mmCIF file of N, CA and C in Angstrom:
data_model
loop_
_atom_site.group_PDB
_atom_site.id
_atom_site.type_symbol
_atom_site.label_atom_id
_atom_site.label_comp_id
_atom_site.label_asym_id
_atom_site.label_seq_id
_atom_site.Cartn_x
_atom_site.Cartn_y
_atom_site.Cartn_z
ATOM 1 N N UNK A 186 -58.650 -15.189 -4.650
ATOM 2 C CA UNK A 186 -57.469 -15.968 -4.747
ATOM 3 C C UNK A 186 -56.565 -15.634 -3.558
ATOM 4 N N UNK A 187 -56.109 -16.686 -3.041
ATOM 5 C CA UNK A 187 -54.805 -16.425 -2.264
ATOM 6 C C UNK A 187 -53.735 -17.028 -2.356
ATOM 7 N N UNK A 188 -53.044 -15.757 -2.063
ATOM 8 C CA UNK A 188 -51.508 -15.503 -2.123
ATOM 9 C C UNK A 188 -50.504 -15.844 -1.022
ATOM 10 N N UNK A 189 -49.796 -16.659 -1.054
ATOM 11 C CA UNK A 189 -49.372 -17.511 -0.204
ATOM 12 C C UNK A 189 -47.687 -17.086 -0.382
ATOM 13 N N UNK A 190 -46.994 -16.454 0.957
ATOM 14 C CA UNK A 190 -45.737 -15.696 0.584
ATOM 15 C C UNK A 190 -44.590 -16.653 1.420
ATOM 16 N N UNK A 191 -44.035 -16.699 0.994
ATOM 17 C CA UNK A 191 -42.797 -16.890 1.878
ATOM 18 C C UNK A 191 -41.585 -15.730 1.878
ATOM 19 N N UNK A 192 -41.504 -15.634 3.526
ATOM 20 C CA UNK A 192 -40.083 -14.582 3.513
ATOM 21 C C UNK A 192 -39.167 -15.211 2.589
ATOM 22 N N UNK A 193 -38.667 -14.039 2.131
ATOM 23 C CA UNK A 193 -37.260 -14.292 1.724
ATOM 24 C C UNK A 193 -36.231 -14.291 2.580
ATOM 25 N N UNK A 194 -35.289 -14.988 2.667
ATOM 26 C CA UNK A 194 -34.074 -14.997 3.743
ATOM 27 C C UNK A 194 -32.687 -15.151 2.913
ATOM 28 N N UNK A 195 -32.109 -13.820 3.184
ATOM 29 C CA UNK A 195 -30.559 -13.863 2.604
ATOM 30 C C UNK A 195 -29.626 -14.614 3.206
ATOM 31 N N UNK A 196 -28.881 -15.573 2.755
ATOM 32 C CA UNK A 196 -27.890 -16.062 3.456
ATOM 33 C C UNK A 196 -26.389 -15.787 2.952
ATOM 34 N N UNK A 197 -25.905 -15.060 3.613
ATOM 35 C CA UNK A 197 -24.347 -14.635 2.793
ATOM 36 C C UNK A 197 -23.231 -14.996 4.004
ATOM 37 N N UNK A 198 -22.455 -15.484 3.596
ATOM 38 C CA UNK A 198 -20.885 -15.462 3.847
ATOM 39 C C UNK A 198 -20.936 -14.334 4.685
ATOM 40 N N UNK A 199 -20.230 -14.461 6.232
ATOM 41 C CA UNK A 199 -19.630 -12.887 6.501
ATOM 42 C C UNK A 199 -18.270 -12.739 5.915
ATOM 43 N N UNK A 200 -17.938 -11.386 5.744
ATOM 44 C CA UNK A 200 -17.184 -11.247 4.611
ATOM 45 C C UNK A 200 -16.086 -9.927 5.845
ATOM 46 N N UNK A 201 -15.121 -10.106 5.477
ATOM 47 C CA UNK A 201 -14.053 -9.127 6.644
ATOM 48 C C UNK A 201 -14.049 -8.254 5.447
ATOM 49 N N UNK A 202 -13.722 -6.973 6.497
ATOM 50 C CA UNK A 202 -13.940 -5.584 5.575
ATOM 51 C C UNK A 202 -12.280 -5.630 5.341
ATOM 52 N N UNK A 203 -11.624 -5.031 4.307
ATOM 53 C CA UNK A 203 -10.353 -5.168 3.937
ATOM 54 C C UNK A 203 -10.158 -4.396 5.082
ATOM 55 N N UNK A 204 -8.583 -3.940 5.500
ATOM 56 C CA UNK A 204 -8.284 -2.865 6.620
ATOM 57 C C UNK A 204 -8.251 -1.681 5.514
ATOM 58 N N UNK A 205 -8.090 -0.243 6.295
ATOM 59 C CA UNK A 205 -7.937 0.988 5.553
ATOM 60 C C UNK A 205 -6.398 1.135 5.167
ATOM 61 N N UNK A 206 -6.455 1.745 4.090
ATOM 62 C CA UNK A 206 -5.578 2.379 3.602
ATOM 63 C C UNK A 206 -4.794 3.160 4.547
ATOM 64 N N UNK A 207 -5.252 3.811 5.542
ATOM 65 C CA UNK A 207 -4.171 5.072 6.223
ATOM 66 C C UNK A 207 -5.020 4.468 7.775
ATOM 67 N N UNK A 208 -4.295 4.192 8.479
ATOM 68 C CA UNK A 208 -4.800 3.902 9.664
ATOM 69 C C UNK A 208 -5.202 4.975 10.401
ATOM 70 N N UNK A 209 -6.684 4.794 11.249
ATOM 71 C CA UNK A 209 -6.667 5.950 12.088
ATOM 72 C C UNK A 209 -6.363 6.412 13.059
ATOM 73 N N UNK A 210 -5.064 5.410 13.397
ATOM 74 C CA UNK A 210 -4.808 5.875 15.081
ATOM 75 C C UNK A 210 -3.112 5.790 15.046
ATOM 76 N N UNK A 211 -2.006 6.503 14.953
ATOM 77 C CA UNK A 211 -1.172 5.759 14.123
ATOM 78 C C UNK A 211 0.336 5.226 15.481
ATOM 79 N N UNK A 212 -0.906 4.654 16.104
ATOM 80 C CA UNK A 212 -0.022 2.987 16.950
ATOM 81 C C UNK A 212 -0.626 1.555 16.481
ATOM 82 N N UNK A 213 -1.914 1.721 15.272
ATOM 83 C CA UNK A 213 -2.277 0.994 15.007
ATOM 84 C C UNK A 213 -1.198 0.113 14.255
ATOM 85 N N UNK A 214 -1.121 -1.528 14.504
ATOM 86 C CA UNK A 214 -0.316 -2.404 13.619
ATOM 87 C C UNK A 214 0.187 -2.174 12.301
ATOM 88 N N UNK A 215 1.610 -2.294 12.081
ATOM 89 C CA UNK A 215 2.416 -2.409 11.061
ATOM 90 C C UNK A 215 1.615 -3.195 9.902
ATOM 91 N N UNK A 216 1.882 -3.380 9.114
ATOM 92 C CA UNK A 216 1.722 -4.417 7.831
ATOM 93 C C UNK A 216 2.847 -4.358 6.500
ATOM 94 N N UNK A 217 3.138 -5.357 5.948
ATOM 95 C CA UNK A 217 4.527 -5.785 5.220
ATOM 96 C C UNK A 217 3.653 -4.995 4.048
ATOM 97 N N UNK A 218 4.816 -4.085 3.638
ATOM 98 C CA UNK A 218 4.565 -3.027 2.520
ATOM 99 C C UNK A 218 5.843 -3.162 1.760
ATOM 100 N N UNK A 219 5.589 -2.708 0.480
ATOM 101 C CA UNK A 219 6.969 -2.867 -0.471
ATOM 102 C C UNK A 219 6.533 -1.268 -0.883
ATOM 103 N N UNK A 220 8.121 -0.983 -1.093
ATOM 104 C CA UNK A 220 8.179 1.167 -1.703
ATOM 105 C C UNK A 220 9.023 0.773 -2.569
ATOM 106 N N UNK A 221 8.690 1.452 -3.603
ATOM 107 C CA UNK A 221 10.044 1.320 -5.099
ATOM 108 C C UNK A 221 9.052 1.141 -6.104
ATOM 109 N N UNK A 222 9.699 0.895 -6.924
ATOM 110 C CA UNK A 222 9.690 -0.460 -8.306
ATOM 111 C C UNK A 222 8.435 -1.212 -8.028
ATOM 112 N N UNK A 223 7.673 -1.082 -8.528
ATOM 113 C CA UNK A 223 6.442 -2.021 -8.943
ATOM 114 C C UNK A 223 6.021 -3.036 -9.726
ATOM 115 N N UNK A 224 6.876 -3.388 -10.747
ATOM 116 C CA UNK A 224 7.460 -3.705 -11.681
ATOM 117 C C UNK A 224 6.486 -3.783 -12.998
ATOM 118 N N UNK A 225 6.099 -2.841 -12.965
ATOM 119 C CA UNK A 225 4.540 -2.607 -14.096
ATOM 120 C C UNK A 225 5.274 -1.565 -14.961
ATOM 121 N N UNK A 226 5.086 -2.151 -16.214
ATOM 122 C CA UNK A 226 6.025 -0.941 -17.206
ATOM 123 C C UNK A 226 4.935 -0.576 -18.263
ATOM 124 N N UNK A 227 4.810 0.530 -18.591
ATOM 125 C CA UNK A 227 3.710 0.900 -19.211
ATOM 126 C C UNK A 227 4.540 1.419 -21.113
ATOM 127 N N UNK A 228 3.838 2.097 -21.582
ATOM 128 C CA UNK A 228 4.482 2.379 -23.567
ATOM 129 C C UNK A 228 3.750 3.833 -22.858
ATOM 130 N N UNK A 229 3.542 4.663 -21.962
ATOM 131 C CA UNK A 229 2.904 5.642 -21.956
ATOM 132 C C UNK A 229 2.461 6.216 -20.630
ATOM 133 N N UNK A 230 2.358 7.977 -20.314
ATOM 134 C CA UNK A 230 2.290 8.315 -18.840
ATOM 135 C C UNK A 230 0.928 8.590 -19.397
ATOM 136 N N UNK A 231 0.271 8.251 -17.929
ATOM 137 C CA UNK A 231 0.590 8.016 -16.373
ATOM 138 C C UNK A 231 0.828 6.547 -15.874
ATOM 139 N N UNK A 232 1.999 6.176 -15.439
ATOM 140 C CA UNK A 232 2.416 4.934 -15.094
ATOM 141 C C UNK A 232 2.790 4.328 -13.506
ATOM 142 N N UNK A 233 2.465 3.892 -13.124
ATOM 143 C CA UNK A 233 2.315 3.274 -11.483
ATOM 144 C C UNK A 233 3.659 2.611 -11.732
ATOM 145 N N UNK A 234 4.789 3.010 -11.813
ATOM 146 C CA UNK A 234 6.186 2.002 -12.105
ATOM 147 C C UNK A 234 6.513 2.129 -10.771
ATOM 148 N N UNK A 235 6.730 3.288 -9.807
ATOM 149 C CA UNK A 235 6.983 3.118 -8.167
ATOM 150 C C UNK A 235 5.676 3.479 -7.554
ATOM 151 N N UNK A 236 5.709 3.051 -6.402
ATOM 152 C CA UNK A 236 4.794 3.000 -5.286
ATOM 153 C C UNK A 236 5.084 2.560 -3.990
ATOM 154 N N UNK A 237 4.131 2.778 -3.246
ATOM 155 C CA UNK A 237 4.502 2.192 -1.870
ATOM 156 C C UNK A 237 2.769 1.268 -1.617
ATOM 157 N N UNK A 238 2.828 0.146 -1.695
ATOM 158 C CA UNK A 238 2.158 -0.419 -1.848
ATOM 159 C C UNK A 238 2.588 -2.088 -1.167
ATOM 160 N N UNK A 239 0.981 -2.724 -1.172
ATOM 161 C CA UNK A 239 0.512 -4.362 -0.251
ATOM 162 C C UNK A 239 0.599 -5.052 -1.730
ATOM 163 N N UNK A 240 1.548 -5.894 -1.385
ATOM 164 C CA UNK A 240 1.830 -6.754 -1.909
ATOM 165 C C UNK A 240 0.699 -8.086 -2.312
ATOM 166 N N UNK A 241 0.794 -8.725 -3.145
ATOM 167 C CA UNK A 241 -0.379 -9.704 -3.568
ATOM 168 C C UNK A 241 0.483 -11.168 -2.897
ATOM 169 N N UNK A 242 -0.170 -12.157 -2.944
ATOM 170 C CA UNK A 242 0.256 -12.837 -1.959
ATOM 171 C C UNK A 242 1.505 -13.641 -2.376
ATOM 172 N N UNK A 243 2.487 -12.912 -4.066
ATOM 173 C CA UNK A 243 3.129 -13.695 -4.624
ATOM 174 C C UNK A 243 3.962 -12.396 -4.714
ATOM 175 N N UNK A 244 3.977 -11.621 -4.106
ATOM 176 C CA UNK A 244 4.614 -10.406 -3.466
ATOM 177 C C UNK A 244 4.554 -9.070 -4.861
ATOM 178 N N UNK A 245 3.637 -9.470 -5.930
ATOM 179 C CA UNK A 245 3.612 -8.279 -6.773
ATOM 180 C C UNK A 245 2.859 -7.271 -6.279
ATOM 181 N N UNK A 246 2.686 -6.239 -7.432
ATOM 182 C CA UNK A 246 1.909 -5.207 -7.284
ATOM 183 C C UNK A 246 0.435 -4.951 -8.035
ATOM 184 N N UNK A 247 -0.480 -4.642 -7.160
ATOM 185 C CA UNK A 247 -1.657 -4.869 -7.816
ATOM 186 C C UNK A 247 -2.292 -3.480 -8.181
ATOM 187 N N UNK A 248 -3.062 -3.024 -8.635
ATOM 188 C CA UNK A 248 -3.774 -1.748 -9.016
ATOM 189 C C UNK A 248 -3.957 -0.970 -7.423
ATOM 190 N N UNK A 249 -5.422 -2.052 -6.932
ATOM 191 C CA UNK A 249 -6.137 -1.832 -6.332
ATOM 192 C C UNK A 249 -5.601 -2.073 -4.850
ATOM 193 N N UNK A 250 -4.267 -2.224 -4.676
ATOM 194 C CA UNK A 250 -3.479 -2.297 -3.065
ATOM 195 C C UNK A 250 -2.385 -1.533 -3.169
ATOM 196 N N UNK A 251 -2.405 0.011 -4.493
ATOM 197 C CA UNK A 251 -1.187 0.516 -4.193
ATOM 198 C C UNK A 251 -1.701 1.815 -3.386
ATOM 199 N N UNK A 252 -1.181 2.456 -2.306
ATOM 200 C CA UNK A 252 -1.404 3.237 -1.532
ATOM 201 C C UNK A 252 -0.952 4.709 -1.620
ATOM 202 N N UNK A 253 0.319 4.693 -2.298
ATOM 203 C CA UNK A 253 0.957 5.944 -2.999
ATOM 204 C C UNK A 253 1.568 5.516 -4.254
ATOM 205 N N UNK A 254 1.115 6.172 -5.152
ATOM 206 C CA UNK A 254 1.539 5.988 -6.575
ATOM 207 C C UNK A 254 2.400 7.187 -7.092
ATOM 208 N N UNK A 255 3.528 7.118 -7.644
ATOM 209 C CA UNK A 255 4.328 8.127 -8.533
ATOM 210 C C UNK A 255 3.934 7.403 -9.692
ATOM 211 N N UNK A 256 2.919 8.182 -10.284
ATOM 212 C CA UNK A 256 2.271 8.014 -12.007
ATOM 213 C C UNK A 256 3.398 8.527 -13.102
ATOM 214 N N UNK A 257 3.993 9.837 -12.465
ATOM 215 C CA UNK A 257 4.791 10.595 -13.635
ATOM 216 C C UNK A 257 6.265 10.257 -13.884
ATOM 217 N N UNK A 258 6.958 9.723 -12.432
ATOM 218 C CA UNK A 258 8.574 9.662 -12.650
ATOM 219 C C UNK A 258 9.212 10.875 -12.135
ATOM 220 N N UNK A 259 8.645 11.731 -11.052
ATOM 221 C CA UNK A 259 8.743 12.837 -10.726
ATOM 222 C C UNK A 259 8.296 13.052 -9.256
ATOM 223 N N UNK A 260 7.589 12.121 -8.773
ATOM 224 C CA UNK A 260 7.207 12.418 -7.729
ATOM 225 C C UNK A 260 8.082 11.852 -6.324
ATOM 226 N N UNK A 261 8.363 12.668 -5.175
ATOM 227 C CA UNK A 261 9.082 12.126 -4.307
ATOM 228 C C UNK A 261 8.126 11.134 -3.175
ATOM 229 N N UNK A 262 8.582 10.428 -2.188
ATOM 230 C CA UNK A 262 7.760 9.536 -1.195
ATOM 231 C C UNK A 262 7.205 10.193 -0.417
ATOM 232 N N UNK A 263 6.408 9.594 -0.067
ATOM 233 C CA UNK A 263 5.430 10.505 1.085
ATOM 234 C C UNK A 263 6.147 10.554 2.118
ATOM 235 N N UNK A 264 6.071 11.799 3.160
ATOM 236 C CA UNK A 264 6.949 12.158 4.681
ATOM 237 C C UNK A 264 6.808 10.747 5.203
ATOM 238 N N UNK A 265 8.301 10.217 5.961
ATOM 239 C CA UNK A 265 8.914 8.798 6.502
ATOM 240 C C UNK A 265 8.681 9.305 8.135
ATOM 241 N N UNK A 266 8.560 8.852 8.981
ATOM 242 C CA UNK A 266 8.606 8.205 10.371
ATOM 243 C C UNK A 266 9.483 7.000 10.365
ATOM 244 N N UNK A 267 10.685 7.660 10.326
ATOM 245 C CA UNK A 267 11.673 6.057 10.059
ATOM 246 C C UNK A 267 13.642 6.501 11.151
ATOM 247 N N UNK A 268 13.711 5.438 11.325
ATOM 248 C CA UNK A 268 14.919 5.787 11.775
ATOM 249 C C UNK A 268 16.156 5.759 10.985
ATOM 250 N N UNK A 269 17.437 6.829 10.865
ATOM 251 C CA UNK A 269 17.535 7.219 9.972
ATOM 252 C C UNK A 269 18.675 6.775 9.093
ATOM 253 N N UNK A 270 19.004 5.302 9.339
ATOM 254 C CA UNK A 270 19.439 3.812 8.443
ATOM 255 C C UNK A 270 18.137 3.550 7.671
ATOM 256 N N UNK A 271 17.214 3.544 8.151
ATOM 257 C CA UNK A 271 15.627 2.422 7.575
ATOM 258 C C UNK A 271 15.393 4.058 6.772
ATOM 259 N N UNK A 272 15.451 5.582 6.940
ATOM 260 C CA UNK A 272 14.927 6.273 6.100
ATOM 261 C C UNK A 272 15.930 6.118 4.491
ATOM 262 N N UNK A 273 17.636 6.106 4.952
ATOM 263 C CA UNK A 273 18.643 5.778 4.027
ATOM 264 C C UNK A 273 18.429 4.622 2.606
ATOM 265 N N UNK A 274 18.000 3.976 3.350
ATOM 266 C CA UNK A 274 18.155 2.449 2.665
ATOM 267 C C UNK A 274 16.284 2.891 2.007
ATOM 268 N N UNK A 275 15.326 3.336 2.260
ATOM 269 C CA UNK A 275 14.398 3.644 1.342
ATOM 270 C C UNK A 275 14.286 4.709 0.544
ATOM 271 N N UNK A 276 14.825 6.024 0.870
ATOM 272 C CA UNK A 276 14.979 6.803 -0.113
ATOM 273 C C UNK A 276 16.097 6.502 -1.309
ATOM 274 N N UNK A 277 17.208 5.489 -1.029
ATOM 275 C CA UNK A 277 18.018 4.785 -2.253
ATOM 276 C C UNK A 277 17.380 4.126 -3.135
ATOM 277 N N UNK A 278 16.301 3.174 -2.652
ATOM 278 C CA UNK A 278 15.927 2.229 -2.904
ATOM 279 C C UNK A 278 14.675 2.951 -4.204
ATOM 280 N N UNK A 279 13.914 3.776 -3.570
ATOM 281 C CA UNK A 279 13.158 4.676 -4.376
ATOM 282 C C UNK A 279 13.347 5.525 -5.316
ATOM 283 N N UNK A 280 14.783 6.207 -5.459
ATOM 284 C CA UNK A 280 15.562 7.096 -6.714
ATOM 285 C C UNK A 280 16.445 6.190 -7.398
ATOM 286 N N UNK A 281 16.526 5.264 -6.828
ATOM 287 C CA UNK A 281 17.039 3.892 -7.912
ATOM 288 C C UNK A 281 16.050 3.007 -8.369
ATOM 289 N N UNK A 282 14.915 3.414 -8.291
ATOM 290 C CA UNK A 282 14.215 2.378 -8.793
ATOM 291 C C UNK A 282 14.651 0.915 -8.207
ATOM 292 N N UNK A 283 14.464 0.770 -7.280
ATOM 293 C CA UNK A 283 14.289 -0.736 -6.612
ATOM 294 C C UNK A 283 13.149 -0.889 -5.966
ATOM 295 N N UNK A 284 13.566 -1.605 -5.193
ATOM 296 C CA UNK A 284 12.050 -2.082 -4.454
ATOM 297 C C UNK A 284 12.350 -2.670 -3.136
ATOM 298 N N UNK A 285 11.705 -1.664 -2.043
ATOM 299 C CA UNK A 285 12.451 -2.800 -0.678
ATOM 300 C C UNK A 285 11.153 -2.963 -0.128
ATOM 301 N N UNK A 286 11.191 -4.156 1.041
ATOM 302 C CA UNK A 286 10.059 -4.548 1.587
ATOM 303 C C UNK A 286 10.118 -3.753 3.028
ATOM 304 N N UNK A 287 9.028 -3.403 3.664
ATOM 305 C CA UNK A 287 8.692 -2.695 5.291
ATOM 306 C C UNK A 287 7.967 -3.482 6.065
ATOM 307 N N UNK A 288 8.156 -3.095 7.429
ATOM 308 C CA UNK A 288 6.724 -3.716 7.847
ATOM 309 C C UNK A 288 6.974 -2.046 8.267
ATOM 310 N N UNK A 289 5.545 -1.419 8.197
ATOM 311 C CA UNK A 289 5.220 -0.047 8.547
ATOM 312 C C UNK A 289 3.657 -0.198 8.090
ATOM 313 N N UNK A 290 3.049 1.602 8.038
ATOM 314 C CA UNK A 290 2.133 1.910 8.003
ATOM 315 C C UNK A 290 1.683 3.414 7.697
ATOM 316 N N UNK A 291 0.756 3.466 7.000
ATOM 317 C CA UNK A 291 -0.006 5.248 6.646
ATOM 318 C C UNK A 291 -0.322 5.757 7.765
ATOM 319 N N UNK A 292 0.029 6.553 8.023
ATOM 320 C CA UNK A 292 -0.949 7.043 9.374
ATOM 321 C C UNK A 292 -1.288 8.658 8.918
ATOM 322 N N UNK A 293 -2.378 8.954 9.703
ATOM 323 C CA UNK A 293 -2.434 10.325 9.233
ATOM 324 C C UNK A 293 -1.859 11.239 9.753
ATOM 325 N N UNK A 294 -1.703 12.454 8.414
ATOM 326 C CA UNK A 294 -0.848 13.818 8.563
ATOM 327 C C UNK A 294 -1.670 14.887 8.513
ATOM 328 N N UNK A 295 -0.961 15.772 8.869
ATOM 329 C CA UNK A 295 -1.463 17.117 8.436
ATOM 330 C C UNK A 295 -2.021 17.442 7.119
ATOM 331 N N UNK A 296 -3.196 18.091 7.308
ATOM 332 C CA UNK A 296 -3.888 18.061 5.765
ATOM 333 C C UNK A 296 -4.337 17.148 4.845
ATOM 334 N N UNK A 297 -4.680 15.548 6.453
ATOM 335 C CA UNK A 297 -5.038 14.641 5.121
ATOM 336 C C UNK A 297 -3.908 14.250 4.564
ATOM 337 N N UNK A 298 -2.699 14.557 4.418
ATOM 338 C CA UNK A 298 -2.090 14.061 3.643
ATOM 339 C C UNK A 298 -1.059 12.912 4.603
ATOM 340 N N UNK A 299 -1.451 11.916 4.419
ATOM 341 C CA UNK A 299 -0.997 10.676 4.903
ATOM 342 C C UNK A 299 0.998 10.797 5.664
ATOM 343 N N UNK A 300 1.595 10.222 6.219
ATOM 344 C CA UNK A 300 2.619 10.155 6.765
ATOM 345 C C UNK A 300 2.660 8.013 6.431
ATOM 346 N N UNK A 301 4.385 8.265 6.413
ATOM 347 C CA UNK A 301 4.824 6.356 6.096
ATOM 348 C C UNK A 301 4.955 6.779 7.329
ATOM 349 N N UNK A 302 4.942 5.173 8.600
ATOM 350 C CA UNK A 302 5.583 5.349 9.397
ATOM 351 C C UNK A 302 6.205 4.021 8.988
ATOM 352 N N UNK A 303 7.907 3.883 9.557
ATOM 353 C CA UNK A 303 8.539 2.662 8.957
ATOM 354 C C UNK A 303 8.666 1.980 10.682
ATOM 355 N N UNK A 304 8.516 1.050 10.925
ATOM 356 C CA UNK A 304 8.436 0.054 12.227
ATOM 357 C C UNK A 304 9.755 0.100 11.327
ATOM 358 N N UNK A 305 10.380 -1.337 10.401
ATOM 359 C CA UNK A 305 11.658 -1.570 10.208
ATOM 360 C C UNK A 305 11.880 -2.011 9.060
ATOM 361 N N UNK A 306 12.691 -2.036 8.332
ATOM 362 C CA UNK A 306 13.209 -2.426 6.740
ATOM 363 C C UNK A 306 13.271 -3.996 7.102
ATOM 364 N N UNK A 307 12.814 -4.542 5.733
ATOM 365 C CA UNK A 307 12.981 -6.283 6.008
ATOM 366 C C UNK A 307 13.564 -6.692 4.835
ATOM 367 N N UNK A 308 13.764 -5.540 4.060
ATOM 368 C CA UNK A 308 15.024 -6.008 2.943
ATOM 369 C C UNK A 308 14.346 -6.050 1.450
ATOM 370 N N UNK A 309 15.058 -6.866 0.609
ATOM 371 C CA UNK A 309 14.574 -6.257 -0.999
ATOM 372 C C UNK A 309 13.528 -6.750 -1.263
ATOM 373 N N UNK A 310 12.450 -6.630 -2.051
ATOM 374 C CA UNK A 310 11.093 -6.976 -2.216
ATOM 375 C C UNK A 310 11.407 -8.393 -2.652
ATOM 376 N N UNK A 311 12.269 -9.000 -3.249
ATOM 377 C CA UNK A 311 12.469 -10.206 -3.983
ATOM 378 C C UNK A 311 12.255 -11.542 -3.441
ATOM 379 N N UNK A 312 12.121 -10.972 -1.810
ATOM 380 C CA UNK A 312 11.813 -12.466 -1.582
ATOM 381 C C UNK A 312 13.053 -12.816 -0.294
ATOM 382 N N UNK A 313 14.156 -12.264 -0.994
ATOM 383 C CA UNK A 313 15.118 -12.955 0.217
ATOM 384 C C UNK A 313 15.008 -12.616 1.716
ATOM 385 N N UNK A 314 14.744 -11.351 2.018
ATOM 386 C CA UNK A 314 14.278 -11.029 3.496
ATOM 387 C C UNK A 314 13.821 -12.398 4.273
#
């Protein structure tokens, strides 16, 4: 008997790799980030209520695009690269529970442990910026 084959041939979509979380070079491009208020309220800890996190394209907060999470209500922001009106107006914004919008970026720190850098404040997450 014969067996008569045909290749198989995958055809897929190219697909863009999301960008990283913490950039590796850190002159790499800004991107519009919101820090504060997430507005996710939980009946129980551990709760993602602030973050510094990419916005969904209707400017909420999603699981899987928050970049620094305060789970407990205790935790302070990660070290700022900001000038020191744009550091003012986000550390308020973050112990008040608000929410302001950036264009900035993760870049890396010492120990792995990530650094914000803030390019510039673009105002309250709500939209009016």
């Amino acid at each position: 008997m014969l067996w008569l084959m045909a290749p198989l041939i995958a055809v897929t979509a190219p697909q863009e790799a999301p960008p990283p979380f913490v950039a590796n070079d850190s002159k790499a491009p800004g991107a519009r980030l919101h820090i504060g208020d997430t507005g996710i309220r939980c009946v129980r800890m551990p709760c993602p209520s602030r973050a510094v996190f990419e916005p969904d394209a209707q400017g909420h907060a999603v699981k899987d695009r928050m970049l620094f999470v305060d789970a407990d209500g205790k935790a302070s922001l990660p070290p700022l690269i900001a000038k020191d009106a744009d550091r003012a107006v986000i550390v308020e914004a973050w112990e008040d529970h608000q929410c302001v919008a950036i264009d900035g970026r993760l870049i890396p720190g010492e120990e792995d442990r990530p650094i914000l850098r803030v390019d510039r404040v673009l105002g309250p997450c709500d939209g009016t910026s």
